[in-house]
Amino acid sequence: TYNEIGMAYAYKDEIVLAQEAFQKAIQLDAKFFKPYNNLGLVYYKTGKYEEAIKCFEMAIQEEPSLYNLYSNLGDVYFASKNYDRALACYSRALELNKDDAQVYYNIALASYEKNELDLAVQYYEKAILINPSKPAYYNELGRTYYKKGDTENAKINLEKSIQIDDKNEWTYSNLGNIFYYNKKDSDTAFEYYKRASEINPNYGWAFYNIGNTNFDKKDYDRAIEYHLKAFENNPQNASFCNELARSYYKKGDDDLALAYWEKVLILDPQNEWVNSNLGHIYLHHKKEPEKAVEYYTEAVKNSSNNGWAFYNLSYAYYSIKNINLALENIKKAIELDDKNPKFQALFSKIQEEN
């Protein structure tokens, strides 16, 4: 049949031929739910979510008692970030079949995205009761506990995942995060991050995190080595680029720090922190206050509630003897924090010049 031919093509990833076969199957028998479902899966796989939804709805119309059709429809809504509709579909699937662990898991995923973390934990645990051999269930349960602030249960579940599958770089990286950010144990974190990088040499976050552990130890050469690996893995990741710039800055290489922070601004033009850093280098290291004004001005635009942004801009204007704008900006800084002694000291200094 054309449905079976379509399935054969889909299995071989010959998407266009699969799609044509399923469409012919529907033309021959518009009441047969399977080609609708299979065509929906093809559309879902290729990111054509609206078409996929129509196909799954047609399949459900012809066969409303099959729970997996609702699960498939829920998956499309989940991918579309319509978590309420995804939950409605998964819940209907659960009404029709209470023995499929994946349905509980899907409800948990959607609940997590809605920040309903207690509900997510509840459904992950139900999924594990039905199928305790699926590492992804422990991974996501660990991630949810971590977001709840329960690092001990997060660690327990991530370790259970490793017992089942010790080849998942994501799990090792998340365990590393627990030790690095929460337990302040950078040596143990390093071992987990290192293992993640060994499993997947293309996993940029592992190198990024290893770079951070070296940065904290003030080993800037090693930090640069790993941050550079992360950046080379994904040059479009602003975080990777930013940390590389920060490592070069700490090593004292202003030129490379400038170059990589400029790249960050291409990726994230409204990054107030990076604009401030560029302003700092130009003002205090390069002695180019006019250039510093440009960057501090951008920082102020993107952080109008940060007194330090106005302070920096004021100081830059003061350096080029633009007393009026220096005074204007230091007053704004003081409005935001009138107890800051540095703000008050600069204000007094400018008034003396005025």
PDB file of C-alpha atoms in Angstrom, residues 97-234:
ATOM      1  CA  ASN A  97      -3.554   4.771  28.425  1.00  0.00           C
ATOM      2  CA  LYS A  98      -2.206   5.011  31.951  1.00  0.00           C
ATOM      3  CA  ASP A  99       0.619   2.517  31.360  1.00  0.00           C
ATOM      4  CA  ASP A 100       2.894   4.416  28.966  1.00  0.00           C
ATOM      5  CA  ALA A 101       5.811   5.984  30.845  1.00  0.00           C
ATOM      6  CA  GLN A 102       6.516   8.355  27.957  1.00  0.00           C
ATOM      7  CA  VAL A 103       3.150  10.071  28.397  1.00  0.00           C
ATOM      8  CA  TYR A 104       3.945  10.836  32.053  1.00  0.00           C
ATOM      9  CA  TYR A 105       7.385  12.035  30.952  1.00  0.00           C
ATOM     10  CA  ASN A 106       5.876  14.341  28.335  1.00  0.00           C
ATOM     11  CA  ILE A 107       3.487  15.854  30.877  1.00  0.00           C
ATOM     12  CA  ALA A 108       6.469  16.437  33.155  1.00  0.00           C
ATOM     13  CA  LEU A 109       8.422  18.158  30.369  1.00  0.00           C
ATOM     14  CA  ALA A 110       5.546  20.501  29.584  1.00  0.00           C
ATOM     15  CA  SER A 111       5.001  21.215  33.287  1.00  0.00           C
ATOM     16  CA  TYR A 112       8.685  22.080  33.646  1.00  0.00           C
ATOM     17  CA  GLU A 113       8.442  24.568  30.793  1.00  0.00           C
ATOM     18  CA  LYS A 114       5.481  26.198  32.546  1.00  0.00           C
ATOM     19  CA  ASN A 115       7.608  26.348  35.720  1.00  0.00           C
ATOM     20  CA  GLU A 116       5.195  24.004  37.494  1.00  0.00           C
ATOM     21  CA  LEU A 117       8.116  22.177  39.054  1.00  0.00           C
ATOM     22  CA  ASP A 118       6.317  20.168  41.757  1.00  0.00           C
ATOM     23  CA  LEU A 119       3.971  18.780  39.118  1.00  0.00           C
ATOM     24  CA  ALA A 120       6.934  17.987  36.875  1.00  0.00           C
ATOM     25  CA  VAL A 121       8.636  16.043  39.686  1.00  0.00           C
ATOM     26  CA  GLN A 122       5.435  14.113  40.322  1.00  0.00           C
ATOM     27  CA  TYR A 123       5.121  13.002  36.695  1.00  0.00           C
ATOM     28  CA  TYR A 124       8.817  12.221  36.215  1.00  0.00           C
ATOM     29  CA  GLU A 125       8.612   9.946  39.246  1.00  0.00           C
ATOM     30  CA  LYS A 126       5.537   8.230  37.804  1.00  0.00           C
ATOM     31  CA  ALA A 127       7.375   7.680  34.530  1.00  0.00           C
ATOM     32  CA  ILE A 128      10.302   6.142  36.440  1.00  0.00           C
ATOM     33  CA  LEU A 129       7.978   3.797  38.354  1.00  0.00           C
ATOM     34  CA  ILE A 130       6.726   2.401  35.044  1.00  0.00           C
ATOM     35  CA  ASN A 131      10.111   2.353  33.297  1.00  0.00           C
ATOM     36  CA  PRO A 132      13.070   2.666  35.691  1.00  0.00           C
ATOM     37  CA  SER A 133      15.632   1.906  32.983  1.00  0.00           C
ATOM     38  CA  LYS A 134      15.337   5.143  30.974  1.00  0.00           C
ATOM     39  CA  PRO A 135      18.266   7.497  31.750  1.00  0.00           C
ATOM     40  CA  ALA A 136      16.493  10.533  30.280  1.00  0.00           C
ATOM     41  CA  TYR A 137      13.835  10.305  32.993  1.00  0.00           C
ATOM     42  CA  TYR A 138      16.464  10.624  35.751  1.00  0.00           C
ATOM     43  CA  ASN A 139      18.248  13.373  33.807  1.00  0.00           C
ATOM     44  CA  GLU A 140      15.157  15.530  33.594  1.00  0.00           C
ATOM     45  CA  LEU A 141      14.117  14.791  37.154  1.00  0.00           C
ATOM     46  CA  GLY A 142      17.596  15.859  38.259  1.00  0.00           C
ATOM     47  CA  ARG A 143      17.321  19.041  36.189  1.00  0.00           C
ATOM     48  CA  THR A 144      13.958  19.827  37.787  1.00  0.00           C
ATOM     49  CA  TYR A 145      15.248  19.291  41.324  1.00  0.00           C
ATOM     50  CA  TYR A 146      18.193  21.556  40.468  1.00  0.00           C
ATOM     51  CA  LYS A 147      15.837  24.309  39.318  1.00  0.00           C
ATOM     52  CA  LYS A 148      13.871  23.872  42.559  1.00  0.00           C
ATOM     53  CA  GLY A 149      17.097  24.455  44.490  1.00  0.00           C
ATOM     54  CA  ASP A 150      17.284  20.860  45.741  1.00  0.00           C
ATOM     55  CA  THR A 151      20.840  20.065  44.663  1.00  0.00           C
ATOM     56  CA  GLU A 152      21.075  16.856  46.674  1.00  0.00           C
ATOM     57  CA  ASN A 153      18.145  15.192  44.920  1.00  0.00           C
ATOM     58  CA  ALA A 154      19.395  16.624  41.628  1.00  0.00           C
ATOM     59  CA  LYS A 155      22.767  14.950  42.219  1.00  0.00           C
ATOM     60  CA  ILE A 156      21.163  11.631  43.216  1.00  0.00           C
ATOM     61  CA  ASN A 157      19.085  11.427  40.046  1.00  0.00           C
ATOM     62  CA  LEU A 158      21.880  12.519  37.715  1.00  0.00           C
ATOM     63  CA  GLU A 159      24.106   9.850  39.234  1.00  0.00           C
ATOM     64  CA  LYS A 160      21.356   7.260  38.677  1.00  0.00           C
ATOM     65  CA  SER A 161      21.254   8.307  35.046  1.00  0.00           C
ATOM     66  CA  ILE A 162      25.006   7.697  34.748  1.00  0.00           C
ATOM     67  CA  GLN A 163      24.611   4.227  36.245  1.00  0.00           C
ATOM     68  CA  ILE A 164      22.332   3.378  33.318  1.00  0.00           C
ATOM     69  CA  ASP A 165      24.160   5.352  30.620  1.00  0.00           C
ATOM     70  CA  ASP A 166      27.678   6.623  31.298  1.00  0.00           C
ATOM     71  CA  LYS A 167      28.045   8.109  27.822  1.00  0.00           C
ATOM     72  CA  ASN A 168      25.829  11.179  28.189  1.00  0.00           C
ATOM     73  CA  GLU A 169      27.916  14.365  28.242  1.00  0.00           C
ATOM     74  CA  TRP A 170      24.914  16.439  29.338  1.00  0.00           C
ATOM     75  CA  THR A 171      24.607  14.476  32.596  1.00  0.00           C
ATOM     76  CA  TYR A 172      28.275  14.882  33.490  1.00  0.00           C
ATOM     77  CA  SER A 173      28.126  18.577  32.665  1.00  0.00           C
ATOM     78  CA  ASN A 174      25.139  19.091  34.955  1.00  0.00           C
ATOM     79  CA  LEU A 175      26.807  17.209  37.775  1.00  0.00           C
ATOM     80  CA  GLY A 176      29.785  19.471  37.229  1.00  0.00           C
ATOM     81  CA  ASN A 177      27.504  22.495  37.569  1.00  0.00           C
ATOM     82  CA  ILE A 178      26.266  21.258  40.945  1.00  0.00           C
ATOM     83  CA  PHE A 179      29.805  20.942  42.277  1.00  0.00           C
ATOM     84  CA  TYR A 180      31.004  24.164  40.655  1.00  0.00           C
ATOM     85  CA  TYR A 181      28.153  26.550  41.372  1.00  0.00           C
ATOM     86  CA  ASN A 182      26.553  25.046  44.468  1.00  0.00           C
ATOM     87  CA  LYS A 183      29.163  23.053  46.337  1.00  0.00           C
ATOM     88  CA  LYS A 184      32.024  25.382  45.339  1.00  0.00           C
ATOM     89  CA  ASP A 185      34.172  22.347  44.594  1.00  0.00           C
ATOM     90  CA  SER A 186      35.891  23.270  41.358  1.00  0.00           C
ATOM     91  CA  ASP A 187      38.223  20.235  41.389  1.00  0.00           C
ATOM     92  CA  THR A 188      35.347  17.741  41.360  1.00  0.00           C
ATOM     93  CA  ALA A 189      33.475  19.924  38.874  1.00  0.00           C
ATOM     94  CA  PHE A 190      36.545  19.866  36.628  1.00  0.00           C
ATOM     95  CA  GLU A 191      36.540  16.043  36.581  1.00  0.00           C
ATOM     96  CA  TYR A 192      32.890  15.944  35.504  1.00  0.00           C
ATOM     97  CA  TYR A 193      33.400  18.602  32.846  1.00  0.00           C
ATOM     98  CA  LYS A 194      36.485  16.793  31.581  1.00  0.00           C
ATOM     99  CA  ARG A 195      34.523  13.560  31.258  1.00  0.00           C
ATOM    100  CA  ALA A 196      31.808  15.411  29.324  1.00  0.00           C
ATOM    101  CA  SER A 197      34.413  16.757  26.892  1.00  0.00           C
ATOM    102  CA  GLU A 198      35.882  13.258  26.426  1.00  0.00           C
ATOM    103  CA  ILE A 199      32.493  11.786  25.594  1.00  0.00           C
ATOM    104  CA  ASN A 200      31.712  14.535  23.098  1.00  0.00           C
ATOM    105  CA  PRO A 201      34.681  16.568  21.831  1.00  0.00           C
ATOM    106  CA  ASN A 202      32.191  18.882  20.100  1.00  0.00           C
ATOM    107  CA  TYR A 203      30.324  19.777  23.291  1.00  0.00           C
ATOM    108  CA  GLY A 204      31.272  23.426  23.686  1.00  0.00           C
ATOM    109  CA  TRP A 205      29.761  23.866  27.143  1.00  0.00           C
ATOM    110  CA  ALA A 206      32.169  21.306  28.596  1.00  0.00           C
ATOM    111  CA  PHE A 207      35.168  23.331  27.385  1.00  0.00           C
ATOM    112  CA  TYR A 208      33.508  26.552  28.516  1.00  0.00           C
ATOM    113  CA  ASN A 209      33.045  25.170  32.022  1.00  0.00           C
ATOM    114  CA  ILE A 210      36.592  23.778  32.175  1.00  0.00           C
ATOM    115  CA  GLY A 211      37.796  27.226  31.163  1.00  0.00           C
ATOM    116  CA  ASN A 212      35.827  28.757  34.025  1.00  0.00           C
ATOM    117  CA  THR A 213      37.379  26.409  36.607  1.00  0.00           C
ATOM    118  CA  ASN A 214      40.840  27.442  35.401  1.00  0.00           C
ATOM    119  CA  PHE A 215      39.841  31.111  35.369  1.00  0.00           C
ATOM    120  CA  ASP A 216      38.854  30.850  39.032  1.00  0.00           C
ATOM    121  CA  LYS A 217      42.286  29.436  39.803  1.00  0.00           C
ATOM    122  CA  LYS A 218      43.842  32.406  37.977  1.00  0.00           C
ATOM    123  CA  ASP A 219      45.364  30.038  35.442  1.00  0.00           C
ATOM    124  CA  TYR A 220      44.485  32.324  32.550  1.00  0.00           C
ATOM    125  CA  ASP A 221      46.550  30.495  29.936  1.00  0.00           C
ATOM    126  CA  ARG A 222      44.574  27.305  30.560  1.00  0.00           C
ATOM    127  CA  ALA A 223      41.340  29.297  30.760  1.00  0.00           C
ATOM    128  CA  ILE A 224      42.087  30.790  27.338  1.00  0.00           C
ATOM    129  CA  GLU A 225      42.934  27.343  25.937  1.00  0.00           C
ATOM    130  CA  TYR A 226      39.531  25.928  26.899  1.00  0.00           C
ATOM    131  CA  HIS A 227      37.469  29.037  26.257  1.00  0.00           C
ATOM    132  CA  LEU A 228      39.014  29.172  22.792  1.00  0.00           C
ATOM    133  CA  LYS A 229      37.972  25.538  22.209  1.00  0.00           C
ATOM    134  CA  ALA A 230      34.423  26.407  23.253  1.00  0.00           C
ATOM    135  CA  PHE A 231      34.373  29.445  20.968  1.00  0.00           C
ATOM    136  CA  GLU A 232      35.777  27.478  18.014  1.00  0.00           C
ATOM    137  CA  ASN A 233      33.071  24.882  18.624  1.00  0.00           C
ATOM    138  CA  ASN A 234      30.365  27.557  18.366  1.00  0.00           C
TER     139      ASN A 234
END
